[in-house]
Amino acid sequence: MSDGTIAFDRSAQIFNSSIATWAVSAAWDVGIFRALTEADQIDIPWYAKNEEMHEPSLRALLRALSYADVVEVDFDRVTRGATFEEFSRSKGLLQWLTKGYGSLFQRMGDVVYEKHRTGDFIQRDSSAVSIACRDANDVFMDAAFTAVLETLDFSVAADLGCGSGERLIQLAKRDPSLKCVGIDIAAGAIEVGTKAVAENGLQDRVTLVQGDARKLGDYPEFADVELMASFLMGHDFWPRENCVELFRQFRKQLPNLKHFLLCDTHRHPDDATSDLPLFTMGFETAHALMGQYIPTRSEWESVFEESGWKCVRQHVYSTPANTVIFQLERADGE
């Protein structure tokens, strides 16, 4: 600031990065990642005409991507940039932020006031969240989940907060004798999932229910479940005393339940913001705005013991950060 004015370098970086974040999400929607995975380059005029796009808008999108080195633009030619693979893998998490919870973050300045936290103040796109989580699960999480399953014996599986139903669809494809049931409170997620189940011809073995996972006793479809999974919604079971009671109820309401695989993202160990890993700030901020408590890893461990479950192993993910599969069995060996 040699002339006494503010340079706004940091502001420019954040501003431009925000546009690039939305561009990554849009690039997934319009097929840029797929196109540049299948081919070494794209001709912009040809692509715009072929996809019936507005060429100036497409060029603006690509320019924003180039800011983050996702692509390189040379006149009419687009090629993969230095970070293309990174963002191709993380695009689901960015779409979770922009399309899934964009409306909530847009209203951050409102919902920090108690007077605005009434009625249906939580705004999010459940279909977008479901699709984004499906991609993140596929890229980051399903391999470890599958590895755990291969060590377990079960014939009926359930997924709490099943979202798009992709996890159950993959399970049913792997084992033609397996029956599956999923539950999600969001109508948009069940709509996406039901369509996917039908497209895969699995209606006779995969059932999706719109309902509350905290009230499994109300749904006869869960009576014979032997393995139950819950991915990235465990914090919805809190506060703690409610979670303990719910986990006790699982043992009573599901007499055949032998294995409970609970995967959730726990709270970051401190409030420092330097070098926060991917997803942490968005996840914790969104849930704070929604009024949902995010427990620590040790708080989860204390719930298991008190509610009659034994954690036989923990499978830790590097991405999303602070995410663990808690492999649970009945503590009494029933």
Tab-separated table of C-alpha atoms in Angstrom:
chain	number	residue	atom	x	y	z
A	1	MET	CA	0.000	0.000	0.000
A	2	SER	CA	2.705	2.454	-1.006
A	3	ASP	CA	0.222	5.123	-2.109
A	4	GLY	CA	-1.914	4.868	1.013
A	5	THR	CA	-4.766	3.014	-0.702
A	6	ILE	CA	-6.002	-0.521	-0.143
A	7	ALA	CA	-4.998	-2.991	-2.845
A	8	PHE	CA	-7.932	-5.405	-2.266
A	9	ASP	CA	-5.780	-8.326	-3.387
A	10	ARG	CA	-7.290	-10.702	-0.854
A	11	SER	CA	-10.805	-9.514	-1.634
A	12	ALA	CA	-10.215	-10.121	-5.336
A	13	GLN	CA	-8.947	-13.619	-4.632
A	14	ILE	CA	-11.991	-14.532	-2.563
A	15	PHE	CA	-14.388	-12.896	-5.030
A	16	ASN	CA	-12.911	-14.687	-8.033
A	17	SER	CA	-12.654	-17.989	-6.164
A	18	SER	CA	-16.357	-17.761	-5.360
A	19	ILE	CA	-17.183	-17.458	-9.063
A	20	ALA	CA	-14.866	-20.378	-9.810
A	21	THR	CA	-16.655	-22.485	-7.188
A	22	TRP	CA	-19.987	-21.961	-8.917
A	23	ALA	CA	-18.307	-22.626	-12.267
A	24	VAL	CA	-17.053	-26.030	-11.084
A	25	SER	CA	-20.600	-26.942	-10.093
A	26	ALA	CA	-21.940	-25.709	-13.431
A	27	ALA	CA	-19.198	-27.506	-15.369
A	28	TRP	CA	-20.451	-30.786	-13.923
A	29	ASP	CA	-24.031	-29.909	-14.909
A	30	VAL	CA	-23.174	-29.068	-18.522
A	31	GLY	CA	-20.798	-31.973	-19.111
A	32	ILE	CA	-17.417	-30.213	-19.191
A	33	PHE	CA	-15.763	-32.751	-16.892
A	34	ARG	CA	-17.123	-35.662	-18.898
A	35	ALA	CA	-16.175	-34.099	-22.242
A	36	LEU	CA	-12.573	-33.380	-21.197
A	37	THR	CA	-12.222	-36.836	-19.683
A	38	GLU	CA	-13.283	-38.442	-22.955
A	39	ALA	CA	-11.252	-36.099	-25.201
A	40	ASP	CA	-8.024	-34.146	-24.887
A	41	GLN	CA	-9.601	-30.890	-25.982
A	42	ILE	CA	-12.867	-29.091	-26.758
A	43	ASP	CA	-13.556	-26.630	-29.544
A	44	ILE	CA	-15.678	-23.922	-27.913
A	45	PRO	CA	-17.808	-22.861	-30.921
A	46	TRP	CA	-18.446	-26.497	-31.838
A	47	TYR	CA	-19.325	-27.488	-28.261
A	48	ALA	CA	-21.664	-24.526	-27.808
A	49	LYS	CA	-23.466	-25.280	-31.070
A	50	ASN	CA	-23.614	-29.025	-30.473
A	51	GLU	CA	-25.021	-28.579	-26.941
A	52	GLU	CA	-27.269	-25.665	-27.951
A	53	MET	CA	-25.505	-23.324	-25.515
A	54	HIS	CA	-25.112	-19.560	-25.427
A	55	GLU	CA	-21.472	-19.260	-26.474
A	56	PRO	CA	-20.606	-16.078	-24.497
A	57	SER	CA	-21.977	-17.696	-21.335
A	58	LEU	CA	-19.967	-20.851	-21.984
A	59	ARG	CA	-16.819	-18.795	-22.491
A	60	ALA	CA	-17.439	-16.957	-19.209
A	61	LEU	CA	-17.857	-20.291	-17.412
A	62	LEU	CA	-14.605	-21.589	-18.882
A	63	ARG	CA	-12.807	-18.386	-17.949
A	64	ALA	CA	-13.883	-18.867	-14.332
A	65	LEU	CA	-12.653	-22.466	-14.449
A	66	SER	CA	-9.312	-21.291	-15.827
A	67	TYR	CA	-8.916	-19.011	-12.786
A	68	ALA	CA	-8.641	-22.181	-10.685
A	69	ASP	CA	-6.501	-23.944	-13.332
A	70	VAL	CA	-9.257	-26.479	-13.948
A	71	VAL	CA	-8.954	-25.834	-17.671
A	72	GLU	CA	-6.679	-23.954	-20.015
A	73	VAL	CA	-8.293	-21.766	-22.671
A	74	ASP	CA	-6.420	-20.864	-25.854
A	75	PHE	CA	-8.753	-18.876	-28.105
A	76	ASP	CA	-11.302	-21.515	-29.218
A	77	ARG	CA	-9.506	-24.498	-27.695
A	78	VAL	CA	-10.031	-25.834	-24.162
A	79	THR	CA	-7.789	-28.457	-22.550
A	80	ARG	CA	-7.451	-29.956	-19.083
A	81	GLY	CA	-5.680	-27.749	-16.561
A	82	ALA	CA	-3.346	-28.607	-13.696
A	83	THR	CA	-6.214	-29.046	-11.200
A	84	PHE	CA	-8.676	-30.784	-13.543
A	85	GLU	CA	-8.393	-34.186	-11.865
A	86	GLU	CA	-8.656	-32.695	-8.383
A	87	PHE	CA	-11.870	-30.830	-9.150
A	88	SER	CA	-13.248	-33.706	-11.190
A	89	ARG	CA	-13.073	-35.727	-7.988
A	90	SER	CA	-14.238	-33.022	-5.573
A	91	LYS	CA	-17.035	-31.584	-7.740
A	92	GLY	CA	-19.740	-33.292	-5.683
A	93	LEU	CA	-18.643	-31.507	-2.525
A	94	LEU	CA	-18.633	-28.167	-4.317
A	95	GLN	CA	-22.084	-28.818	-5.736
A	96	TRP	CA	-23.281	-29.730	-2.233
A	97	LEU	CA	-22.160	-26.239	-1.247
A	98	THR	CA	-23.476	-24.252	-4.207
A	99	LYS	CA	-26.656	-25.950	-5.401
A	100	GLY	CA	-27.499	-27.998	-2.318
A	101	TYR	CA	-27.043	-25.363	0.385
A	102	GLY	CA	-26.659	-22.212	-1.719
A	103	SER	CA	-30.020	-20.828	-0.590
A	104	LEU	CA	-29.137	-21.288	3.064
A	105	PHE	CA	-25.769	-19.568	2.722
A	106	GLN	CA	-27.415	-16.781	0.739
A	107	ARG	CA	-29.570	-16.099	3.802
A	108	MET	CA	-26.753	-16.302	6.346
A	109	GLY	CA	-27.208	-12.630	7.251
A	110	ASP	CA	-30.856	-13.344	8.102
A	111	VAL	CA	-30.694	-16.645	9.946
A	112	VAL	CA	-28.069	-15.460	12.436
A	113	TYR	CA	-30.928	-13.455	13.971
A	114	GLU	CA	-33.290	-15.365	16.255
A	115	LYS	CA	-36.298	-13.507	14.845
A	116	HIS	CA	-35.714	-15.118	11.432
A	117	ARG	CA	-35.286	-18.653	12.797
A	118	THR	CA	-38.974	-19.549	12.772
A	119	GLY	CA	-41.078	-21.701	10.523
A	120	ASP	CA	-39.402	-23.259	7.506
A	121	PHE	CA	-36.303	-21.071	7.644
A	122	ILE	CA	-33.933	-23.834	6.482
A	123	GLN	CA	-33.750	-23.678	2.698
A	124	ARG	CA	-31.845	-26.281	0.704
A	125	ASP	CA	-32.274	-28.295	-2.481
A	126	SER	CA	-32.670	-31.882	-1.312
A	127	SER	CA	-32.397	-33.304	-4.830
A	128	ALA	CA	-29.126	-31.464	-5.427
A	129	VAL	CA	-27.810	-32.570	-2.028
A	130	SER	CA	-28.714	-36.162	-2.870
A	131	ILE	CA	-26.967	-36.086	-6.260
A	132	ALA	CA	-23.905	-34.342	-4.826
A	133	CYS	CA	-23.612	-36.842	-1.968
A	134	ARG	CA	-23.979	-39.725	-4.409
A	135	ASP	CA	-20.966	-38.457	-6.326
A	136	ALA	CA	-18.930	-37.876	-3.149
A	137	ASN	CA	-19.787	-41.348	-1.900
A	138	ASP	CA	-18.731	-42.887	-5.198
A	139	VAL	CA	-15.420	-41.005	-5.320
A	140	PHE	CA	-14.339	-40.968	-1.690
A	141	MET	CA	-16.310	-43.394	0.435
A	142	ASP	CA	-17.786	-46.474	-1.205
A	143	ALA	CA	-14.545	-48.455	-1.525
A	144	ALA	CA	-14.018	-48.507	2.248
A	145	PHE	CA	-17.708	-49.251	2.839
A	146	THR	CA	-17.566	-52.192	0.418
A	147	ALA	CA	-14.431	-53.515	2.112
A	148	VAL	CA	-16.233	-53.536	5.460
A	149	LEU	CA	-19.271	-55.309	4.004
A	150	GLU	CA	-17.148	-58.152	2.659
A	151	THR	CA	-16.340	-59.171	6.226
A	152	LEU	CA	-20.010	-59.347	7.334
A	153	ASP	CA	-22.859	-61.832	6.891
A	154	PHE	CA	-26.367	-60.477	6.189
A	155	SER	CA	-29.352	-60.982	3.859
A	156	VAL	CA	-31.406	-57.816	4.466
A	157	ALA	CA	-29.776	-54.378	4.467
A	158	ALA	CA	-31.101	-50.935	5.355
A	159	ASP	CA	-29.798	-47.430	4.717
A	160	LEU	CA	-30.928	-44.565	6.938
A	161	GLY	CA	-30.901	-41.257	5.094
A	162	CYS	CA	-30.566	-43.213	1.849
A	163	GLY	CA	-30.650	-40.127	-0.366
A	164	SER	CA	-30.496	-41.194	-4.000
A	165	GLY	CA	-30.539	-44.894	-3.040
A	166	GLU	CA	-27.236	-45.449	-4.850
A	167	ARG	CA	-25.656	-47.336	-1.957
A	168	LEU	CA	-28.520	-49.837	-1.841
A	169	ILE	CA	-28.591	-50.147	-5.620
A	170	GLN	CA	-24.917	-51.089	-5.653
A	171	LEU	CA	-25.442	-53.592	-2.831
A	172	ALA	CA	-28.331	-55.236	-4.662
A	173	LYS	CA	-26.291	-55.462	-7.862
A	174	ARG	CA	-23.407	-57.153	-6.037
A	175	ASP	CA	-25.608	-59.782	-4.390
A	176	PRO	CA	-28.728	-60.971	-6.279
A	177	SER	CA	-30.108	-62.588	-3.105
A	178	LEU	CA	-29.963	-59.410	-1.027
A	179	LYS	CA	-33.050	-57.404	-0.100
A	180	CYS	CA	-32.675	-53.701	0.699
A	181	VAL	CA	-34.740	-50.939	2.230
A	182	GLY	CA	-33.911	-47.255	2.511
A	183	ILE	CA	-35.533	-44.307	4.232
A	184	ASP	CA	-35.127	-40.557	3.736
A	185	ILE	CA	-37.226	-37.662	4.961
A	186	ALA	CA	-36.680	-35.597	1.806
A	187	ALA	CA	-39.239	-36.125	-0.955
A	188	GLY	CA	-36.745	-34.917	-3.559
A	189	ALA	CA	-34.196	-37.546	-2.551
A	190	ILE	CA	-36.775	-40.348	-2.651
A	191	GLU	CA	-37.914	-39.176	-6.076
A	192	VAL	CA	-34.338	-39.339	-7.395
A	193	GLY	CA	-33.791	-42.721	-5.746
A	194	THR	CA	-37.043	-44.311	-6.898
A	195	LYS	CA	-36.243	-43.372	-10.486
A	196	ALA	CA	-32.754	-44.888	-10.177
A	197	VAL	CA	-34.118	-48.112	-8.672
A	198	ALA	CA	-36.565	-48.475	-11.573
A	199	GLU	CA	-33.880	-47.727	-14.166
A	200	ASN	CA	-31.828	-50.583	-12.709
A	201	GLY	CA	-34.807	-52.978	-12.604
A	202	LEU	CA	-34.501	-53.551	-8.854
A	203	GLN	CA	-38.031	-52.687	-7.691
A	204	ASP	CA	-38.541	-56.234	-6.371
A	205	ARG	CA	-35.498	-56.063	-4.065
A	206	VAL	CA	-34.953	-52.373	-3.226
A	207	THR	CA	-37.657	-50.445	-1.394
A	208	LEU	CA	-37.359	-46.740	-0.623
A	209	VAL	CA	-39.574	-45.099	1.992
A	210	GLN	CA	-40.120	-41.403	2.591
A	211	GLY	CA	-40.169	-41.042	6.342
A	212	ASP	CA	-38.342	-40.345	9.585
A	213	ALA	CA	-35.365	-42.615	10.311
A	214	ARG	CA	-35.871	-41.910	14.002
A	215	LYS	CA	-39.171	-43.819	13.926
A	216	LEU	CA	-38.264	-47.118	12.296
A	217	GLY	CA	-40.851	-48.932	14.380
A	218	ASP	CA	-43.538	-47.267	12.258
A	219	TYR	CA	-42.317	-48.947	9.075
A	220	PRO	CA	-42.809	-52.746	8.724
A	221	GLU	CA	-40.323	-52.772	5.831
A	222	PHE	CA	-37.492	-52.684	8.408
A	223	ALA	CA	-38.622	-55.647	10.538
A	224	ASP	CA	-36.122	-58.175	9.118
A	225	VAL	CA	-33.069	-55.926	8.712
A	226	GLU	CA	-29.761	-57.586	9.650
A	227	LEU	CA	-27.340	-54.854	8.562
A	228	MET	CA	-28.073	-51.160	8.887
A	229	ALA	CA	-26.008	-48.296	7.508
A	230	SER	CA	-26.301	-44.592	8.123
A	231	PHE	CA	-24.092	-42.237	6.125
A	232	LEU	CA	-23.600	-38.568	6.953
A	233	MET	CA	-26.841	-38.045	8.854
A	234	GLY	CA	-25.980	-39.323	12.329
A	235	HIS	CA	-25.810	-35.783	13.701
A	236	ASP	CA	-29.550	-35.515	12.951
A	237	PHE	CA	-30.095	-37.979	15.805
A	238	TRP	CA	-28.789	-35.525	18.405
A	239	PRO	CA	-29.048	-34.010	21.066
A	240	ARG	CA	-27.129	-36.662	22.966
A	241	GLU	CA	-29.905	-37.986	25.190
A	242	ASN	CA	-32.124	-38.451	22.123
A	243	CYS	CA	-29.355	-40.281	20.293
A	244	VAL	CA	-28.738	-42.679	23.188
A	245	GLU	CA	-32.429	-43.513	23.432
A	246	LEU	CA	-32.759	-43.919	19.655
A	247	PHE	CA	-29.840	-46.339	19.470
A	248	ARG	CA	-31.425	-48.347	22.283
A	249	GLN	CA	-34.677	-48.402	20.311
A	250	PHE	CA	-32.874	-49.713	17.239
A	251	ARG	CA	-31.895	-52.785	19.250
A	252	LYS	CA	-35.496	-53.351	20.372
A	253	GLN	CA	-37.324	-52.514	17.142
A	254	LEU	CA	-34.988	-54.480	14.878
A	255	PRO	CA	-34.560	-57.862	16.575
A	256	ASN	CA	-32.512	-59.330	13.694
A	257	LEU	CA	-30.096	-56.404	13.488
A	258	LYS	CA	-26.518	-57.646	13.868
A	259	HIS	CA	-24.400	-54.915	12.276
A	260	PHE	CA	-24.742	-51.143	12.421
A	261	LEU	CA	-22.375	-49.131	10.224
A	262	LEU	CA	-22.609	-45.491	11.264
A	263	CYS	CA	-20.628	-43.080	9.102
A	264	ASP	CA	-20.591	-39.431	10.039
A	265	THR	CA	-18.457	-36.316	9.918
A	266	HIS	CA	-17.532	-35.200	13.419
A	267	ARG	CA	-16.667	-31.727	14.581
A	268	HIS	CA	-13.219	-30.340	13.829
A	269	PRO	CA	-11.061	-30.456	16.993
A	270	ASP	CA	-10.693	-26.664	17.231
A	271	ASP	CA	-12.027	-23.417	15.772
A	272	ALA	CA	-8.834	-22.385	13.978
A	273	THR	CA	-9.522	-21.468	10.349
A	274	SER	CA	-6.021	-21.697	8.900
A	275	ASP	CA	-5.469	-24.706	6.646
A	276	LEU	CA	-8.939	-26.166	7.171
A	277	PRO	CA	-9.381	-29.243	4.966
A	278	LEU	CA	-11.902	-29.504	2.151
A	279	PHE	CA	-15.554	-29.599	3.270
A	280	THR	CA	-15.034	-28.853	6.985
A	281	MET	CA	-15.965	-25.166	7.039
A	282	GLY	CA	-18.951	-25.608	4.736
A	283	PHE	CA	-20.277	-28.608	6.658
A	284	GLU	CA	-19.918	-27.071	10.113
A	285	THR	CA	-21.203	-23.641	9.053
A	286	ALA	CA	-24.282	-25.052	7.299
A	287	HIS	CA	-25.243	-27.125	10.298
A	288	ALA	CA	-24.667	-24.254	12.702
A	289	LEU	CA	-27.026	-22.122	10.603
A	290	MET	CA	-29.600	-24.932	10.671
A	291	GLY	CA	-29.259	-25.275	14.432
A	292	GLN	CA	-27.879	-28.820	14.284
A	293	TYR	CA	-25.207	-29.835	16.762
A	294	ILE	CA	-22.168	-31.662	15.367
A	295	PRO	CA	-20.673	-34.028	17.967
A	296	THR	CA	-16.987	-34.747	18.404
A	297	ARG	CA	-15.543	-38.195	17.828
A	298	SER	CA	-15.260	-38.841	21.572
A	299	GLU	CA	-18.899	-37.824	22.065
A	300	TRP	CA	-19.935	-40.437	19.516
A	301	GLU	CA	-17.880	-43.094	21.281
A	302	SER	CA	-19.589	-42.368	24.603
A	303	VAL	CA	-23.024	-42.759	23.000
A	304	PHE	CA	-22.236	-46.244	21.717
A	305	GLU	CA	-21.254	-47.565	25.115
A	306	GLU	CA	-24.270	-46.103	26.907
A	307	SER	CA	-26.798	-47.279	24.317
A	308	GLY	CA	-25.673	-50.905	24.238
A	309	TRP	CA	-23.462	-50.933	21.148
A	310	LYS	CA	-19.844	-51.991	20.887
A	311	CYS	CA	-17.564	-50.245	18.391
A	312	VAL	CA	-15.396	-53.058	17.036
A	313	ARG	CA	-13.508	-50.894	14.533
A	314	GLN	CA	-13.220	-47.373	13.154
A	315	HIS	CA	-12.523	-46.697	9.472
A	316	VAL	CA	-11.224	-43.152	8.979
A	317	TYR	CA	-11.499	-41.159	5.736
A	318	SER	CA	-9.098	-38.447	4.666
A	319	THR	CA	-11.821	-36.865	2.475
A	320	PRO	CA	-14.316	-35.705	3.600
A	321	ALA	CA	-12.128	-34.742	6.537
A	322	ASN	CA	-13.075	-35.851	10.078
A	323	THR	CA	-15.315	-38.593	8.678
A	324	VAL	CA	-15.406	-42.075	10.227
A	325	ILE	CA	-17.272	-45.349	9.737
A	326	PHE	CA	-18.022	-46.674	13.208
A	327	GLN	CA	-18.496	-50.437	12.880
A	328	LEU	CA	-20.950	-51.356	15.645
A	329	GLU	CA	-22.263	-54.614	17.037
A	330	ARG	CA	-24.607	-55.348	19.914
A	331	ALA	CA	-22.608	-55.065	23.103
A	332	ASP	CA	-24.385	-57.997	24.705
A	333	GLY	CA	-23.733	-60.253	21.706
A	334	GLU	CA	-27.417	-60.918	21.121
